[in-house]
Coordinates of C-alpha atoms in Angstrom, one line a residue:
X20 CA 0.0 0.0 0.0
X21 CA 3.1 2.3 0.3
X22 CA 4.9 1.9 -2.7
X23 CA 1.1 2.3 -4.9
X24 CA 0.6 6.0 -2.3
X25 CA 4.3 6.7 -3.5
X26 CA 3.6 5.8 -7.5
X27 CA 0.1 7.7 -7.3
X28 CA 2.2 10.9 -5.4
X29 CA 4.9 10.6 -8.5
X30 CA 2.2 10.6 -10.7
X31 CA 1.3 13.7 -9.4
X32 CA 4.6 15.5 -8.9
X33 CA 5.4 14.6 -12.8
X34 CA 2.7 16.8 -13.3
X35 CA 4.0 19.9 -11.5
X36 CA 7.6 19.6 -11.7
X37 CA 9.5 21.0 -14.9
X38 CA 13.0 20.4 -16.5
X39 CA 15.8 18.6 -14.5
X40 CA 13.6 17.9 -11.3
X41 CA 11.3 15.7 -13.6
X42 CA 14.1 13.4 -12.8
X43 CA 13.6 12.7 -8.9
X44 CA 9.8 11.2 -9.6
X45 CA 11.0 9.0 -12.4
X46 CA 14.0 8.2 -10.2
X47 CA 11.5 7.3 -7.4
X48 CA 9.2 5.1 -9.8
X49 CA 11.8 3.3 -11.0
X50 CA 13.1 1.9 -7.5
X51 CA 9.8 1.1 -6.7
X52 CA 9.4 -1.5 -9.8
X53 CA 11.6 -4.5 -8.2
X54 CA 10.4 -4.1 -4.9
X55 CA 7.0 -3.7 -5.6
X56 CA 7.1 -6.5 -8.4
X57 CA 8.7 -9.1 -5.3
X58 CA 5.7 -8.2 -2.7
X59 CA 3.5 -9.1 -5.1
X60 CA 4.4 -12.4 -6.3
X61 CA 6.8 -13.4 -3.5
X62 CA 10.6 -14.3 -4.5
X63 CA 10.4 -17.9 -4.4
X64 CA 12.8 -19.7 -6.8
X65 CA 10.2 -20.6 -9.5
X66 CA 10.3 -16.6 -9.9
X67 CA 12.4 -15.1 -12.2
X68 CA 13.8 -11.7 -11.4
X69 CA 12.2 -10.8 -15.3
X70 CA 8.8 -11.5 -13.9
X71 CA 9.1 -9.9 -10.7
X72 CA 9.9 -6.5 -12.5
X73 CA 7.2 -7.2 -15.2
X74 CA 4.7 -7.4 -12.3
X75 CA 6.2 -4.4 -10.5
X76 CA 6.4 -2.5 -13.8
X77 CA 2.2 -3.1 -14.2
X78 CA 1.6 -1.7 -10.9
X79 CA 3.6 0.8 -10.1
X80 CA 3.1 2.0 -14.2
X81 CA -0.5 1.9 -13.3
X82 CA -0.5 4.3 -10.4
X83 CA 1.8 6.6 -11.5
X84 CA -0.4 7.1 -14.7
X85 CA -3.5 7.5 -12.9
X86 CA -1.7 10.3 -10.6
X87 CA -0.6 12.0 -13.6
X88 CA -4.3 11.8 -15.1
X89 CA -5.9 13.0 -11.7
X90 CA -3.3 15.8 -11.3
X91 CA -4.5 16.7 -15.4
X92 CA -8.2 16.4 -15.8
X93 CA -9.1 17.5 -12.0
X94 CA -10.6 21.0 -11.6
X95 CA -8.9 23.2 -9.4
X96 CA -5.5 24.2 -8.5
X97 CA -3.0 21.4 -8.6
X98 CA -2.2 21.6 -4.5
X99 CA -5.8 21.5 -3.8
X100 CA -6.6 18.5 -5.9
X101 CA -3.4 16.7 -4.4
X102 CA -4.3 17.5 -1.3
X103 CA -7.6 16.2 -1.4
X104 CA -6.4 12.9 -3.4
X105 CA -3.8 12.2 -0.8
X106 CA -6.9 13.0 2.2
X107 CA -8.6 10.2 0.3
X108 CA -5.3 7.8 -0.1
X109 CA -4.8 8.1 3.4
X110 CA -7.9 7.8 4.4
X111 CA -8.2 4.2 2.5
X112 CA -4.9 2.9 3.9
X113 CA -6.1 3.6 7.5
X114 CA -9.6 2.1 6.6
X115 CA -7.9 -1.4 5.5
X116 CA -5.7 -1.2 8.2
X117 CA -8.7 -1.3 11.0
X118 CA -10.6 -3.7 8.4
X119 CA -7.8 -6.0 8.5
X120 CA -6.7 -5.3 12.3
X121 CA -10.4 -5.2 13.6
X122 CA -10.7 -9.6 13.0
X123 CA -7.2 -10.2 14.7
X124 CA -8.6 -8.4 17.7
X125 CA -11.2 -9.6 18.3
X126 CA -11.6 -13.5 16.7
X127 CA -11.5 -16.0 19.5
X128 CA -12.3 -13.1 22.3
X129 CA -15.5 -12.6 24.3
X130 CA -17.2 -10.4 21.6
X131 CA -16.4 -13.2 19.2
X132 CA -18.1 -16.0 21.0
X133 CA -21.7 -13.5 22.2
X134 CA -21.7 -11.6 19.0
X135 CA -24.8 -13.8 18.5
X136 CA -26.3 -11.3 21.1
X137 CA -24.3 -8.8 21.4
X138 CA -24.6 -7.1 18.5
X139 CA -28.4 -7.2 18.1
X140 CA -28.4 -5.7 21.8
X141 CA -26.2 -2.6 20.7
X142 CA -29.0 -1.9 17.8
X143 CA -31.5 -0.4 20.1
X144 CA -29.4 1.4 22.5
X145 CA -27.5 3.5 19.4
X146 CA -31.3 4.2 18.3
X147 CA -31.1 5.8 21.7
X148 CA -27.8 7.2 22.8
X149 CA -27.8 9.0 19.1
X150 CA -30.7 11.1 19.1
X151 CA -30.5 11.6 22.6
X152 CA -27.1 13.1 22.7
X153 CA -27.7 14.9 19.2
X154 CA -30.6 17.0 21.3
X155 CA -27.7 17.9 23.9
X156 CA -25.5 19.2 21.4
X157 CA -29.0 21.1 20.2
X158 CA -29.4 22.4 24.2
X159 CA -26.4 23.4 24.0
X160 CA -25.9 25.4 21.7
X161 CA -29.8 27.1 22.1
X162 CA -28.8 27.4 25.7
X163 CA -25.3 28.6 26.2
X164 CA -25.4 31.2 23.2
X165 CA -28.8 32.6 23.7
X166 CA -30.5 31.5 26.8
X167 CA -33.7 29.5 24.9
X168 CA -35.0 26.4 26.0
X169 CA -34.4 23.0 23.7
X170 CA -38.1 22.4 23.4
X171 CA -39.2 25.9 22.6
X172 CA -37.0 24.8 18.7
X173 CA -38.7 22.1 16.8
X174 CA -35.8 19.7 15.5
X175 CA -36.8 16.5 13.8
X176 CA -34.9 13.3 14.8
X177 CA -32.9 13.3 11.3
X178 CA -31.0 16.3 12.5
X179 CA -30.0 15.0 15.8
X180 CA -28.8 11.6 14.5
X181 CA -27.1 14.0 12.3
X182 CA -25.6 16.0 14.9
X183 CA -24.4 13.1 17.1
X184 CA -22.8 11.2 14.1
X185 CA -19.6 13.2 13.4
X186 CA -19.1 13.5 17.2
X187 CA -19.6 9.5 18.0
X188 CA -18.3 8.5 14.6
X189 CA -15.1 10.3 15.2
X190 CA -15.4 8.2 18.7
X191 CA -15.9 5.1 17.2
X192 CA -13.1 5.6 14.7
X193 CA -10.7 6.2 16.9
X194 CA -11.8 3.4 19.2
X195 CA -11.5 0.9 15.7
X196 CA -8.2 2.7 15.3
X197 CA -6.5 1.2 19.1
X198 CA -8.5 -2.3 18.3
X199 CA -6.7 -2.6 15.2
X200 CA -3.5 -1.8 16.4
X201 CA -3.8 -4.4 19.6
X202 CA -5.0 -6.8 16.9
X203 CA -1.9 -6.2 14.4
X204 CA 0.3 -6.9 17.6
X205 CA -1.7 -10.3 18.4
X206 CA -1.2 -11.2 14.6
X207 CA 2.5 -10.6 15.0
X208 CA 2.6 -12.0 18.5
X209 CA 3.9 -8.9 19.7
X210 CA 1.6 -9.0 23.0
X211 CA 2.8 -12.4 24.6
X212 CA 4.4 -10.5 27.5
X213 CA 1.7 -7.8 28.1
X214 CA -1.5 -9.3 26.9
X215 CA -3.3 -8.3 30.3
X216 CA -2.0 -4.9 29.7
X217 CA -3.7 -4.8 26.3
X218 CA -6.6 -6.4 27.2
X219 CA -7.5 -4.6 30.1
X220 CA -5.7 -1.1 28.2
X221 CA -8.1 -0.4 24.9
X222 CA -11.4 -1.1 26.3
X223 CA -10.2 1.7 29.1
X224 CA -8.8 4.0 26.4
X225 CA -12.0 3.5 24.0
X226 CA -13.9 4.6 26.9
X227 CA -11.7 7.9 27.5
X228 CA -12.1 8.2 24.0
X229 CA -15.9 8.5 24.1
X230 CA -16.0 10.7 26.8
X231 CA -13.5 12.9 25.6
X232 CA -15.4 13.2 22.2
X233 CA -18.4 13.7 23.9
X234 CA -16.9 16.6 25.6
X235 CA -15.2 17.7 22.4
X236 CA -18.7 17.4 20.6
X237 CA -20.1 19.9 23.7
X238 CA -17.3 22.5 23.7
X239 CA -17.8 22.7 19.8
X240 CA -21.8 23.2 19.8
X241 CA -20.9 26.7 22.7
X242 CA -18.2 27.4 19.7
X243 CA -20.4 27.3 17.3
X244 CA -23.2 29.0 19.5
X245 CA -20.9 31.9 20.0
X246 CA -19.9 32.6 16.4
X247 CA -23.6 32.9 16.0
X248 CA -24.3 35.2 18.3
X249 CA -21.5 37.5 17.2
X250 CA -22.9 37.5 13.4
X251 CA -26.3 38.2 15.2
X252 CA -24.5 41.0 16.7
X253 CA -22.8 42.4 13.8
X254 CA -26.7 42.0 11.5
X255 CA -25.2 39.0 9.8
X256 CA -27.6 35.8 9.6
X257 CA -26.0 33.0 11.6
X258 CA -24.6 29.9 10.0
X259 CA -27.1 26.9 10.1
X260 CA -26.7 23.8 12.9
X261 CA -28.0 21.0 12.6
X262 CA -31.5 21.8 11.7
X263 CA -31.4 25.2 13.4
X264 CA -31.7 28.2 11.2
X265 CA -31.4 31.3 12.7
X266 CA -33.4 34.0 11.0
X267 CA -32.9 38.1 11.6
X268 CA -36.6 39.6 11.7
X269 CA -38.1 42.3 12.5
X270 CA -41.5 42.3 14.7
X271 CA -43.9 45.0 15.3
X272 CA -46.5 44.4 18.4
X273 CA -50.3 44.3 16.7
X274 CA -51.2 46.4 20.0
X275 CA -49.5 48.8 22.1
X276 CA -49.1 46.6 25.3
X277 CA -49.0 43.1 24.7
X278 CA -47.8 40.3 27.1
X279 CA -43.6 39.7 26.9
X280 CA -42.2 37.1 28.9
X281 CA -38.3 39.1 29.7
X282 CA -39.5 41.7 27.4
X283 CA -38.9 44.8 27.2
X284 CA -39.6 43.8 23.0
X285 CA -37.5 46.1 20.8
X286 CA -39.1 46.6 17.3
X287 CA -36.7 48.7 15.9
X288 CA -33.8 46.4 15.6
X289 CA -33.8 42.8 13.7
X290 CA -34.2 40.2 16.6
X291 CA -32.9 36.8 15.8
X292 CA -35.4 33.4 16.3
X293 CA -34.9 30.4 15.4
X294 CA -38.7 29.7 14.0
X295 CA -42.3 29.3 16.0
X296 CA -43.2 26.7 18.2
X297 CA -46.7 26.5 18.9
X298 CA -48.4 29.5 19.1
X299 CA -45.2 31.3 20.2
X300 CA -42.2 32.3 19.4
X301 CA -38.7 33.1 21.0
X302 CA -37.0 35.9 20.3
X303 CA -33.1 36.6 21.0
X304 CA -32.2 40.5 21.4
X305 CA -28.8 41.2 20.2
X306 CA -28.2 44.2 21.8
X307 CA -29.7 43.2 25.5
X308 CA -28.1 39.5 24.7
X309 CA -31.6 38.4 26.3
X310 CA -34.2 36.3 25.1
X311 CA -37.9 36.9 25.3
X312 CA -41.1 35.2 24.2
X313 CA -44.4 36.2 23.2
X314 CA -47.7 34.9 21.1
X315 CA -47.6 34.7 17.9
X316 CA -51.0 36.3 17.6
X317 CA -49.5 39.6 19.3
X318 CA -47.2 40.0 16.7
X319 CA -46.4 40.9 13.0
X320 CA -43.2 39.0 11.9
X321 CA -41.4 40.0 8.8
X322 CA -37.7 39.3 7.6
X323 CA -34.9 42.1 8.2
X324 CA -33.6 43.7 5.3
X325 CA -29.6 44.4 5.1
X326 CA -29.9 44.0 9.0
X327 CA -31.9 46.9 9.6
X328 CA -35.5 47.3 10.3
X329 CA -37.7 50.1 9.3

């Protein structure tokens, strides 16, 4: 998997490089023939060092070509689309490392021999713990930046598996990641003298993980809170969260005393709210930083223009 991420990067530095320093990628291509050519099938006596490089040649030819052809026909600056091709090479030789690793840790194990019922007994509690820790991330970020309750915000349960999966995902990933590696060293009976260690060590680890993304996932929904509440502040419409669009509108009261729950309510500024609930709706005051709430039926709501109102 190296040598095909080195011929793919060659392909794509013959491509950008000019004149004499042309010569370092074909330099590089061509030590990767023989070596490349033996890994793949094997130096045993019955094969000849001619087919050995005619393998190698195939494969490492084959890569370097469709480098060169990415680097050509791709859109974009040449840095941006080898950047992103070596984000997804990466990303592929890390993916069949756990796919490969994940078996050796755990064949012949206690998750190996109760699969039977462990796995159907995770199914419903991720139907849970998913949603249910997408609508913190949602309380968060309603709460900390601008002081409205969770409920007060319809969200449907799409965007709060959403919200929960890059958080847990990145969890889980990185949980895989510290399985593979303890079943790579089983494979290579690297753990004979500290198997307890290693037994007793990931599960711990994968659970610091968790909770460490979970708090990541937290601090990242206030971040995101409070970069909304400064474009609020500045008149900008807020970036989108999971479901919650924040809107700048302007509101004029249909009487001239009307019920406010932590009014006073300013109609002469843009107010931000993230949409109705009900028959009311919550308002957040950039320049008090307070929220308020009042019926819908007390007021007129229209959309701010340029940030202003009137």
């Amino acid at each position: 998997m190296g040598g095909l991420l080195l011929a793919l990067a060659s392909g794509f530095t013959l491509a950008a490089f000019e004149g004499p320093l042309l010569l370092a990628p074909i330099l590089v291509v061509s030590l990767l023939v023989w070596p490349m050519g033996r890994s793949i099938i094997g130096s045993a006596e019955n094969r000849p060092l001619r087919l050995q490089l005619g393998w190698g040649a195939v494969a490492v030819g084959m890569m370097t070509a469709f480098g060169l052809m990415l680097a050509v026909i791709a859109p974009g600056p040449l840095t941006d689309v080898a950047r992103v091709t070596t984000y997804a090479a990466a990303g592929l030789a890390l993916f069949l490392f756990i796919l490969y690793g994940l078996p050796y840790a755990l064949l012949h194990t206690w998750f190996s021999r109760n699969a039977n019922w462990a796995v159907p007994a995770l199914i419903p509690a991720l139907a849970l713990s998913l949603p249910w820790f997408g609508g913190l991330l949602h309380t968060m970020y309603l709460r900390t930046g601008f002081g409205i309750p969770a409920d007060a915000v319809p969200v449907s349960l799409y965007w709060r598996y959403l919200a929960s999966f890059k958080t847990l995902g990145l969890a889980l990933a990185l949980a895989s990641l510290m399985a593979a590696i303890a079943g790579w060293m089983r494979h290579y009976h690297q753990w004979v003298n500290s198997r307890g260690m290693v037994t007793v060590g990931v599960p711990v680890v994968s659970l610091v993980v968790f909770g460490m993304s979970g708090l990541a996932g937290t601090a990242e929904a206030q971040i995101d809170a409070g970069r909304a509440w400064e474009a609020a502040r500045a008149g900008r419409t807020p970036a989108s969260y999971y479901g919650l669009e924040g809107e700048l509108v302007c509101v004029t009261p249909v009487d001239r005393e009307i019920p406010v729950f932590s009014g006073p309510l300013d109609s002469q500024r843009p107010l931000l709210t993230f949409g109705p609930s009900g028959d009311r709706i919550w308002l957040w005051d950039p320049r008090r930083t307070e929220s308020l709430s009042a019926r819908l039926e007390d007021l007129v709501v229209t959309e701010a223009e340029k940030g202003r109102c009137g």
